[in-house]
Short mmCIF file of C-alpha atoms and ligand atoms in Angstrom, two decimals:
data_model
loop_
_atom_site.label_atom_id
_atom_site.label_comp_id
_atom_site.label_asym_id
_atom_site.label_seq_id
_atom_site.Cartn_x
_atom_site.Cartn_y
_atom_site.Cartn_z
CA MET A 1 -61.67 -11.23 34.11
CA MET A 2 -59.26 -13.88 35.08
CA ARG A 3 -60.02 -15.31 31.33
CA GLY A 4 -58.80 -11.50 30.16
CA MET A 5 -55.64 -11.12 31.86
CA LEU A 6 -54.89 -14.81 30.45
CA LEU A 7 -55.40 -13.71 27.27
CA GLY A 8 -53.04 -10.79 27.93
CA ALA A 9 -50.48 -12.47 29.02
CA ALA A 10 -50.12 -15.31 26.49
CA SER A 11 -50.43 -12.42 23.98
CA LEU A 12 -47.47 -10.56 25.49
CA VAL A 13 -45.70 -14.15 25.50
CA MET A 14 -46.56 -14.55 21.91
CA ALA A 15 -45.44 -11.28 20.65
CA LEU A 16 -42.02 -11.33 23.02
CA ALA A 17 -41.47 -14.78 20.83
CA GLY A 18 -42.55 -13.32 17.41
CA THR A 19 -40.62 -10.32 17.95
CA LEU A 20 -37.16 -11.83 19.92
CA PRO A 21 -36.09 -13.86 16.96
CA ALA A 22 -36.68 -11.77 14.53
CA ALA A 23 -34.74 -8.84 16.10
CA ALA A 24 -31.72 -11.49 17.14
CA GLN A 25 -31.72 -11.97 12.93
CA GLU A 26 -31.88 -8.63 11.82
CA VAL A 27 -29.49 -8.16 8.81
CA VAL A 28 -27.23 -5.38 7.80
CA LYS A 29 -26.47 -6.54 3.66
CA ILE A 30 -23.26 -5.10 2.51
CA GLY A 31 -22.81 -5.27 -1.46
CA LEU A 32 -18.98 -5.39 -2.48
CA ILE A 33 -18.84 -4.92 -6.11
CA LEU A 34 -15.33 -5.87 -7.45
CA PRO A 35 -13.38 -6.78 -10.44
CA MET A 36 -13.30 -10.45 -9.62
CA THR A 37 -12.44 -11.55 -13.05
CA GLY A 38 -10.54 -10.19 -15.94
CA PRO A 39 -6.81 -7.83 -16.56
CA PHE A 40 -8.12 -6.62 -12.82
CA ALA A 41 -9.27 -9.49 -10.90
CA SER A 42 -5.97 -9.47 -8.55
CA THR A 43 -7.49 -6.42 -7.28
CA GLY A 44 -10.97 -8.33 -6.52
CA ARG A 45 -9.45 -11.03 -5.20
CA GLN A 46 -7.27 -8.91 -2.82
CA VAL A 47 -10.06 -6.66 -1.74
CA SER A 48 -12.52 -9.65 -0.93
CA ALA A 49 -10.10 -11.72 1.29
CA GLY A 50 -9.52 -8.58 3.13
CA ALA A 51 -13.06 -7.97 3.79
CA LYS A 52 -13.57 -11.65 4.52
CA THR A 53 -10.57 -11.88 6.93
CA PHE A 54 -11.70 -8.93 8.99
CA MET A 55 -15.18 -10.89 9.11
CA GLU A 56 -13.42 -14.04 10.45
CA MET A 57 -10.89 -12.04 12.94
CA LYS A 58 -14.16 -10.00 14.17
CA GLY A 59 -17.22 -12.04 13.79
CA ASP A 60 -19.96 -11.25 11.79
CA THR A 61 -21.93 -9.75 14.07
CA VAL A 62 -22.08 -5.45 15.35
CA ALA A 63 -23.86 -3.81 17.53
CA GLY A 64 -26.61 -6.61 17.31
CA LYS A 65 -27.15 -7.09 13.92
CA LYS A 66 -25.84 -9.73 11.66
CA VAL A 67 -23.75 -8.44 8.79
CA GLU A 68 -24.43 -10.37 5.13
CA LEU A 69 -21.69 -9.84 2.61
CA ILE A 70 -22.52 -10.20 -0.58
CA ILE A 71 -20.01 -10.06 -3.35
CA ARG A 72 -20.65 -9.39 -7.28
CA ASP A 73 -18.01 -9.52 -10.13
CA ASP A 74 -18.37 -6.21 -12.12
CA ALA A 75 -15.07 -7.72 -14.30
CA GLY A 76 -13.87 -4.23 -14.47
CA VAL A 77 -16.80 -2.56 -16.47
CA ALA A 78 -18.28 0.24 -15.21
CA ASP A 79 -21.84 -0.13 -16.99
CA GLN A 80 -21.81 -3.17 -15.31
CA THR A 81 -20.94 -1.88 -11.84
CA ARG A 82 -23.78 0.68 -11.92
CA ARG A 83 -26.32 -1.92 -12.92
CA ILE A 84 -25.40 -4.27 -10.23
CA ALA A 85 -25.21 -1.51 -7.58
CA GLN A 86 -28.64 -0.72 -8.74
CA GLU A 87 -29.88 -4.19 -8.44
CA LEU A 88 -28.28 -4.64 -5.08
CA VAL A 89 -29.94 -1.81 -3.43
CA VAL A 90 -33.57 -2.33 -4.95
CA ASN A 91 -33.87 -6.31 -5.18
CA GLU A 92 -31.42 -7.24 -2.05
CA SER A 93 -32.09 -4.27 -0.11
CA VAL A 94 -28.41 -4.02 0.62
CA GLN A 95 -27.85 -0.71 2.63
CA VAL A 96 -24.08 -0.07 1.94
CA LEU A 97 -22.07 -0.62 -1.00
CA ALA A 98 -18.41 -0.74 -1.13
CA GLY A 99 -15.56 -1.84 -3.52
CA GLY A 100 -14.91 0.50 -6.18
CA GLY A 101 -11.85 -1.55 -7.79
CA LEU A 102 -10.84 1.25 -10.44
CA THR A 103 -11.48 4.84 -10.54
CA PRO A 104 -14.40 5.04 -13.40
CA LEU A 105 -16.15 1.86 -11.35
CA ALA A 106 -16.28 4.14 -8.38
CA MET A 107 -17.44 6.87 -10.24
CA ALA A 108 -20.14 4.60 -11.74
CA VAL A 109 -21.61 4.05 -8.30
CA ALA A 110 -21.99 7.88 -7.15
CA PRO A 111 -25.07 8.36 -8.61
CA VAL A 112 -26.66 5.57 -7.31
CA ALA A 113 -24.98 6.26 -3.93
CA THR A 114 -26.88 9.86 -4.07
CA GLN A 115 -29.96 9.06 -5.45
CA ALA A 116 -30.38 5.79 -3.11
CA LYS A 117 -28.95 7.76 -0.47
CA VAL A 118 -26.96 4.42 0.50
CA PRO A 119 -23.42 4.76 1.61
CA MET A 120 -20.41 3.66 -0.63
CA VAL A 121 -17.57 3.02 0.95
CA VAL A 122 -14.50 3.20 -1.98
CA THR A 123 -11.99 0.17 -1.19
CA SER A 124 -9.18 0.69 -3.88
CA ALA A 125 -9.50 3.73 -6.49
CA GLY A 126 -7.30 6.49 -6.08
CA THR A 127 -8.27 9.49 -8.26
CA ALA A 128 -8.61 12.37 -5.44
CA ALA A 129 -11.66 13.64 -6.81
CA ILE A 130 -13.82 10.38 -6.52
CA THR A 131 -15.23 11.50 -2.81
CA LYS A 132 -16.46 14.75 -4.39
CA ALA A 133 -18.60 12.62 -6.76
CA SER A 134 -21.27 12.06 -4.06
CA GLU A 135 -22.14 13.17 -0.30
CA PHE A 136 -22.31 9.12 0.26
CA ILE A 137 -18.87 8.22 -0.77
CA THR A 138 -16.31 7.76 1.96
CA ARG A 139 -12.96 5.78 1.47
CA THR A 140 -10.50 3.32 2.82
CA SER A 141 -7.88 3.33 0.20
CA GLY A 142 -6.21 6.68 -0.26
CA THR A 143 -5.45 8.93 -3.17
CA LEU A 144 -2.60 9.24 -5.49
CA PRO A 145 -1.94 12.57 -4.52
CA GLN A 146 -1.28 11.59 -1.07
CA TYR A 147 1.38 8.87 -2.48
CA SER A 148 2.92 10.82 -4.96
CA LEU A 149 3.83 13.76 -2.62
CA PRO A 150 5.96 12.25 -0.34
CA VAL A 151 8.01 10.85 -3.04
CA GLY A 152 8.76 14.25 -5.03
CA THR A 153 9.71 15.05 -1.62
CA TRP A 154 12.24 11.81 -1.14
CA ALA A 155 13.35 12.71 -4.33
CA ALA A 156 14.23 16.17 -4.01
CA GLN A 157 16.33 15.32 -0.70
CA ASN A 158 17.95 12.76 -2.29
CA GLY A 159 20.41 13.72 -5.20
CA ILE A 160 17.75 13.45 -7.86
CA LYS A 161 17.75 16.28 -10.06
CA LYS A 162 16.27 15.46 -13.26
CA VAL A 163 12.85 13.10 -13.84
CA VAL A 164 10.44 11.85 -16.63
CA THR A 165 7.35 10.63 -15.19
CA LEU A 166 5.41 7.65 -16.50
CA VAL A 167 1.77 7.37 -15.60
CA SER A 168 -1.26 5.61 -16.78
CA ASP A 169 -3.72 7.83 -18.89
CA TYR A 170 -6.45 8.13 -16.89
CA GLY A 171 -7.56 9.69 -13.70
CA PRO A 172 -4.94 8.39 -10.68
CA GLY A 173 -2.45 8.48 -13.43
CA LEU A 174 -2.51 12.20 -14.19
CA ASP A 175 -3.04 12.96 -10.81
CA ALA A 176 0.12 11.28 -9.05
CA GLU A 177 1.76 13.06 -12.30
CA LYS A 178 0.40 16.54 -11.00
CA TRP A 179 1.41 15.95 -7.44
CA PHE A 180 4.96 13.90 -7.95
CA THR A 181 5.55 17.47 -10.26
CA LYS A 182 4.26 19.91 -7.97
CA GLU A 183 6.22 18.82 -5.24
CA PHE A 184 9.72 17.49 -6.68
CA THR A 185 9.76 21.34 -9.22
CA SER A 186 9.13 22.92 -5.96
CA LYS A 187 11.80 21.62 -3.90
CA GLY A 188 14.26 22.44 -7.02
CA GLY A 189 13.90 19.75 -9.20
CA GLU A 190 13.30 19.25 -13.16
CA VAL A 191 10.52 17.51 -14.68
CA SER A 192 11.87 17.32 -18.37
CA GLU A 193 9.51 15.51 -19.62
CA ALA A 194 5.53 13.50 -18.94
CA VAL A 195 4.79 10.41 -20.69
CA ARG A 196 1.60 8.67 -20.15
CA VAL A 197 0.61 5.05 -21.50
CA PRO A 198 -2.74 3.99 -22.27
CA LEU A 199 -4.64 1.92 -19.19
CA GLN A 200 -5.61 -1.18 -21.65
CA ASN A 201 -3.14 -3.90 -22.48
CA PRO A 202 -0.18 -1.44 -22.72
CA ASP A 203 3.37 -1.80 -24.17
CA PHE A 204 5.72 -0.14 -22.37
CA ALA A 205 8.53 -0.43 -24.78
CA PRO A 206 8.48 2.39 -26.64
CA PHE A 207 7.85 4.79 -23.81
CA LEU A 208 10.56 3.30 -22.00
CA GLN A 209 12.40 4.46 -24.77
CA ARG A 210 11.75 8.02 -24.63
CA VAL A 211 12.48 7.50 -21.23
CA ARG A 212 16.15 6.33 -21.76
CA ASP A 213 16.79 8.68 -24.50
CA ALA A 214 15.99 11.96 -22.47
CA LYS A 215 18.62 10.85 -19.71
CA PRO A 216 16.67 11.33 -16.24
CA ASP A 217 18.02 10.86 -12.89
CA ALA A 218 14.90 8.84 -12.15
CA VAL A 219 11.77 7.86 -13.90
CA PHE A 220 8.51 8.28 -11.57
CA VAL A 221 5.59 5.92 -12.34
CA PHE A 222 2.44 5.18 -11.66
CA LEU A 223 0.16 2.35 -13.19
CA PRO A 224 -2.81 0.46 -11.36
CA SER A 225 -1.95 -2.63 -8.98
CA GLY A 226 -1.51 -5.90 -11.17
CA VAL A 227 0.50 -4.08 -13.96
CA GLY A 228 3.60 -3.71 -12.40
CA SER A 229 5.47 -6.83 -13.16
CA LEU A 230 4.99 -6.60 -16.94
CA PHE A 231 6.39 -3.12 -16.40
CA MET A 232 9.60 -4.33 -14.14
CA LYS A 233 10.28 -6.81 -16.80
CA GLN A 234 10.53 -4.52 -19.89
CA PHE A 235 12.10 -1.92 -17.56
CA ALA A 236 14.97 -4.67 -17.00
CA ASP A 237 15.16 -6.04 -20.86
CA ARG A 238 15.44 -2.06 -22.17
CA GLY A 239 18.61 -1.61 -19.86
CA LEU A 240 16.81 1.65 -18.27
CA ALA A 241 18.78 0.63 -14.57
CA GLU A 242 22.23 -0.25 -16.82
CA ALA A 243 21.75 3.16 -18.18
CA GLY A 244 22.28 4.89 -14.60
CA ILE A 245 17.76 5.87 -14.75
CA LYS A 246 16.45 5.30 -11.03
CA LEU A 247 13.47 3.69 -10.50
CA ILE A 248 10.89 5.37 -8.09
CA ALA A 249 7.21 4.82 -7.91
CA THR A 250 3.47 4.64 -6.00
CA GLY A 251 3.32 1.50 -4.12
CA ASP A 252 0.96 0.35 -6.81
CA VAL A 253 4.01 -0.39 -9.15
CA THR A 254 5.73 -2.62 -6.27
CA ASP A 255 2.15 -4.36 -5.42
CA ASP A 256 3.26 -6.67 -2.74
CA ASP A 257 0.73 -9.62 -4.09
CA ILE A 258 3.11 -9.57 -7.24
CA LEU A 259 6.57 -8.34 -5.95
CA ASN A 260 8.09 -11.62 -5.76
CA SER A 261 7.61 -12.59 -9.11
CA MET A 262 9.28 -9.68 -10.36
CA GLY A 263 12.89 -10.83 -9.02
CA LYS A 264 15.97 -8.94 -8.68
CA PRO A 265 15.10 -6.06 -11.30
CA ALA A 266 12.66 -4.96 -8.69
CA LEU A 267 15.49 -4.43 -5.98
CA GLY A 268 16.44 -0.99 -4.98
CA THR A 269 13.25 0.29 -6.19
CA ILE A 270 11.72 3.22 -4.18
CA THR A 271 8.09 3.92 -3.91
CA GLY A 272 5.74 5.59 -1.55
CA HIS A 273 2.36 3.96 -0.03
CA PHE A 274 0.44 3.56 2.80
CA TYR A 275 0.83 -0.35 3.18
CA ALA A 276 3.45 -2.97 2.82
CA THR A 277 2.89 -6.69 3.91
CA ALA A 278 6.24 -5.92 6.35
CA HIS A 279 4.98 -3.07 8.05
CA ASP A 280 5.98 -3.94 11.51
CA SER A 281 3.10 -3.85 14.19
CA PRO A 282 1.02 -6.25 15.99
CA GLU A 283 -1.80 -5.54 14.11
CA ASN A 284 -0.13 -6.12 11.17
CA LYS A 285 1.53 -9.38 12.37
CA ALA A 286 -2.37 -10.50 13.27
CA TYR A 287 -3.38 -9.58 9.83
CA VAL A 288 -0.85 -11.07 7.78
CA GLU A 289 -0.97 -14.17 9.76
CA ALA A 290 -4.93 -14.58 9.17
CA PHE A 291 -5.22 -13.77 6.09
CA GLU A 292 -2.23 -16.09 4.95
CA LYS A 293 -4.08 -19.04 6.51
CA ALA A 294 -7.27 -18.26 4.99
CA ASN A 295 -5.62 -17.50 1.46
CA ASN A 296 -3.71 -20.78 0.78
CA GLY A 297 -0.31 -18.37 1.49
CA MET A 298 -1.48 -15.79 -0.46
CA ARG A 299 0.47 -12.43 0.61
CA PRO A 300 -1.82 -9.68 1.29
CA ASN A 301 -1.25 -5.96 -0.32
CA PHE A 302 -2.37 -2.48 -0.09
CA MET A 303 -5.72 -3.59 -2.05
CA SER A 304 -6.42 -6.34 0.84
CA VAL A 305 -6.25 -3.78 3.26
CA GLY A 306 -8.58 -1.31 1.71
CA GLY A 307 -11.32 -4.49 2.14
CA TYR A 308 -10.07 -5.18 5.36
CA ASP A 309 -10.85 -1.28 6.35
CA SER A 310 -13.68 -0.87 4.63
CA MET A 311 -15.72 -3.62 6.89
CA ALA A 312 -13.44 -1.73 9.79
CA LEU A 313 -15.16 1.58 8.95
CA ILE A 314 -18.78 -0.15 8.31
CA TYR A 315 -18.44 -1.81 11.69
CA ALA A 316 -17.29 1.27 13.56
CA ALA A 317 -20.03 3.42 12.04
CA LEU A 318 -22.74 0.83 12.71
CA GLU A 319 -21.66 0.54 16.39
CA LYS A 320 -22.00 4.56 16.60
CA THR A 321 -25.61 4.34 15.38
CA LYS A 322 -26.54 1.49 16.91
CA GLY A 323 -26.93 -0.37 14.20
CA ASP A 324 -28.65 1.70 12.26
CA ALA A 325 -27.60 2.13 8.50
CA SER A 326 -29.47 4.61 7.04
CA GLY A 327 -27.46 6.68 4.73
CA PRO A 328 -27.50 10.17 6.28
CA GLY A 329 -27.15 8.67 9.81
CA PHE A 330 -24.41 6.22 8.72
CA MET A 331 -22.33 9.19 6.83
CA GLU A 332 -22.45 11.40 9.99
CA ALA A 333 -20.84 8.65 11.71
CA VAL A 334 -18.40 7.89 9.69
CA LYS A 335 -17.24 11.33 10.01
CA GLY A 336 -14.19 11.17 12.69
CA LEU A 337 -14.16 7.59 12.52
CA SER A 338 -10.52 6.45 13.83
CA TRP A 339 -9.00 3.15 14.17
CA THR A 340 -6.01 0.98 14.20
CA SER A 341 -5.58 -0.32 10.86
CA PRO A 342 -2.46 -3.42 9.90
CA ARG A 343 -1.14 -0.13 7.73
CA GLY A 344 -1.30 1.86 10.90
CA PRO A 345 -3.33 4.68 12.64
CA VAL A 346 -5.97 5.98 9.92
CA SER A 347 -8.94 8.53 10.52
CA ILE A 348 -11.77 9.49 8.31
CA ASP A 349 -11.61 13.60 7.64
CA PRO A 350 -14.76 15.10 8.70
CA GLU A 351 -14.45 17.48 5.55
CA THR A 352 -13.76 15.17 2.83
CA ARG A 353 -14.76 11.46 3.62
CA ASP A 354 -11.30 10.90 2.73
CA ILE A 355 -9.04 8.81 4.85
CA ILE A 356 -5.96 10.51 6.60
CA GLN A 357 -3.00 7.88 7.18
CA ASN A 358 0.73 7.41 7.37
CA ILE A 359 2.43 7.45 3.85
CA TYR A 360 5.41 5.29 3.76
CA MET A 361 8.92 5.48 1.98
CA ARG A 362 9.76 1.94 1.44
CA GLU A 363 12.39 0.13 -0.63
CA VAL A 364 12.33 -3.18 -2.51
CA LYS A 365 14.96 -5.29 -0.49
CA GLU A 366 15.36 -9.21 -0.05
CA VAL A 367 14.17 -10.26 3.65
CA ASP A 368 14.57 -13.97 4.26
CA GLY A 369 14.61 -14.71 0.51
CA GLU A 370 11.68 -12.83 -0.39
CA LEU A 371 10.97 -9.41 -1.76
CA HIS A 372 9.36 -7.07 0.10
CA ASN A 373 8.63 -3.20 0.52
CA VAL A 374 10.83 -2.12 3.56
CA GLU A 375 9.59 0.93 5.12
CA PHE A 376 12.31 3.75 5.85
CA GLU A 377 10.50 6.55 6.64
CA THR A 378 7.10 8.04 7.11
CA PHE A 379 5.25 11.02 6.32
CA ALA A 380 2.52 11.07 9.36
CA ALA A 381 -1.20 11.55 9.06
CA LEU A 382 -1.41 13.11 5.62
CA LYS A 383 -4.77 14.43 4.09
CA ASP A 384 -5.43 14.30 0.95
CA PRO A 385 -3.38 17.47 -1.32
CA GLU A 386 -5.42 17.86 -3.72
CA LYS A 387 -8.43 18.83 -0.71
CA ALA A 388 -6.21 20.66 1.27
CA GLU A 389 -5.38 22.84 -1.63
CA ALA A 390 -8.56 23.23 -2.68
CA LYS A 391 -9.70 25.09 0.25
C1 VNL B 1 -6.80 2.66 -8.97
C2 VNL B 1 -5.55 3.34 -8.27
C3 VNL B 1 -6.45 1.53 -9.44
C4 VNL B 1 -4.70 2.91 -8.01
C5 VNL B 1 -5.31 0.52 -9.02
O1 VNL B 1 -5.11 -0.69 -9.12
C6 VNL B 1 -4.68 1.27 -8.41
C7 VNL B 1 -7.43 3.66 -9.45
C8 VNL B 1 -6.41 -1.41 -9.91
O2 VNL B 1 -8.17 5.05 -9.08
O3 VNL B 1 -8.55 3.18 -10.67
O4 VNL B 1 -3.57 0.57 -7.87
#
């Protein structure tokens, strides 16, 4: 009898010893797949640095679980993104996927997320249709319709009558062209020509000549992050500003990461976007400070905030599910989440799983000897217009 009790107590102690450390070490693995090399490496560098900054600021545990971030390079090639996503889910037992540096890369993950029921948090890509490709996709960047519509409103209200649009010829560019044009023309403006440039290795010169010949009041531009400096140089070389053509764009063109290198020709450019390094809030001040300290003074751009907020979203969802990362429950938890981002207040639209956020109109100005996107007007709590229209 006594011996049995002792044995029972001993095995209870052993059982506790066996489970406690294991429970304390339970891990949630997050697979972040990004273009860390190739022409869009700046996006991978910024997104991964933003995600890591979140973990440095908020710690690496949530809801009693240890968070492990696995970063993989897809070099911007969609077939690789899909292969890496599969490999991470099957061999590494990753419970949440994140990344999607460009639209084709985000789209490549959609079937993997659906099949494996693994959530995918899109940090960067901006084509509206992406969140429709899988019930398991949510997004912390935003959509090109969201960034472009306010630029159309602003242009119509600020004496611009005739515009030529110039966009990269793929998903986000076509979305930008459509929503700038729709808004601008509905308010009385005229879009006289729609120019589309190739995504890969663009030479803007012949396209800028077409813009110049059309003699518009302004050219509205979307180009993916990282391409803006080359464009700005050719815009200046071709003398479009001297010809009286104003540059208006989505903030992807005056990306904070490379804005300083663009120099004087960038001054006065008007853009719409969700994040500027110069955004004035205590949350952003803390973010910029932590980011620059951890990254040798590198300036955080909007891509980094997509990365930071992907972790903010994952942490908040896991808190809600008490650490359970299984797909369907996680996706339910994501719907309606809200938090204060370095960009301002954000929430996840429970109907579309896309992000609801402020879009700011900004002007490139010199502040303390550096170029910045300086916000001057806010379009508050915008939903993705493409999905709002479809309803
Ligand atoms: C996309 C959209 C890519 C906006 C971007 O930079 C960007 C995309 C790489 O959807 O492919 O700034």
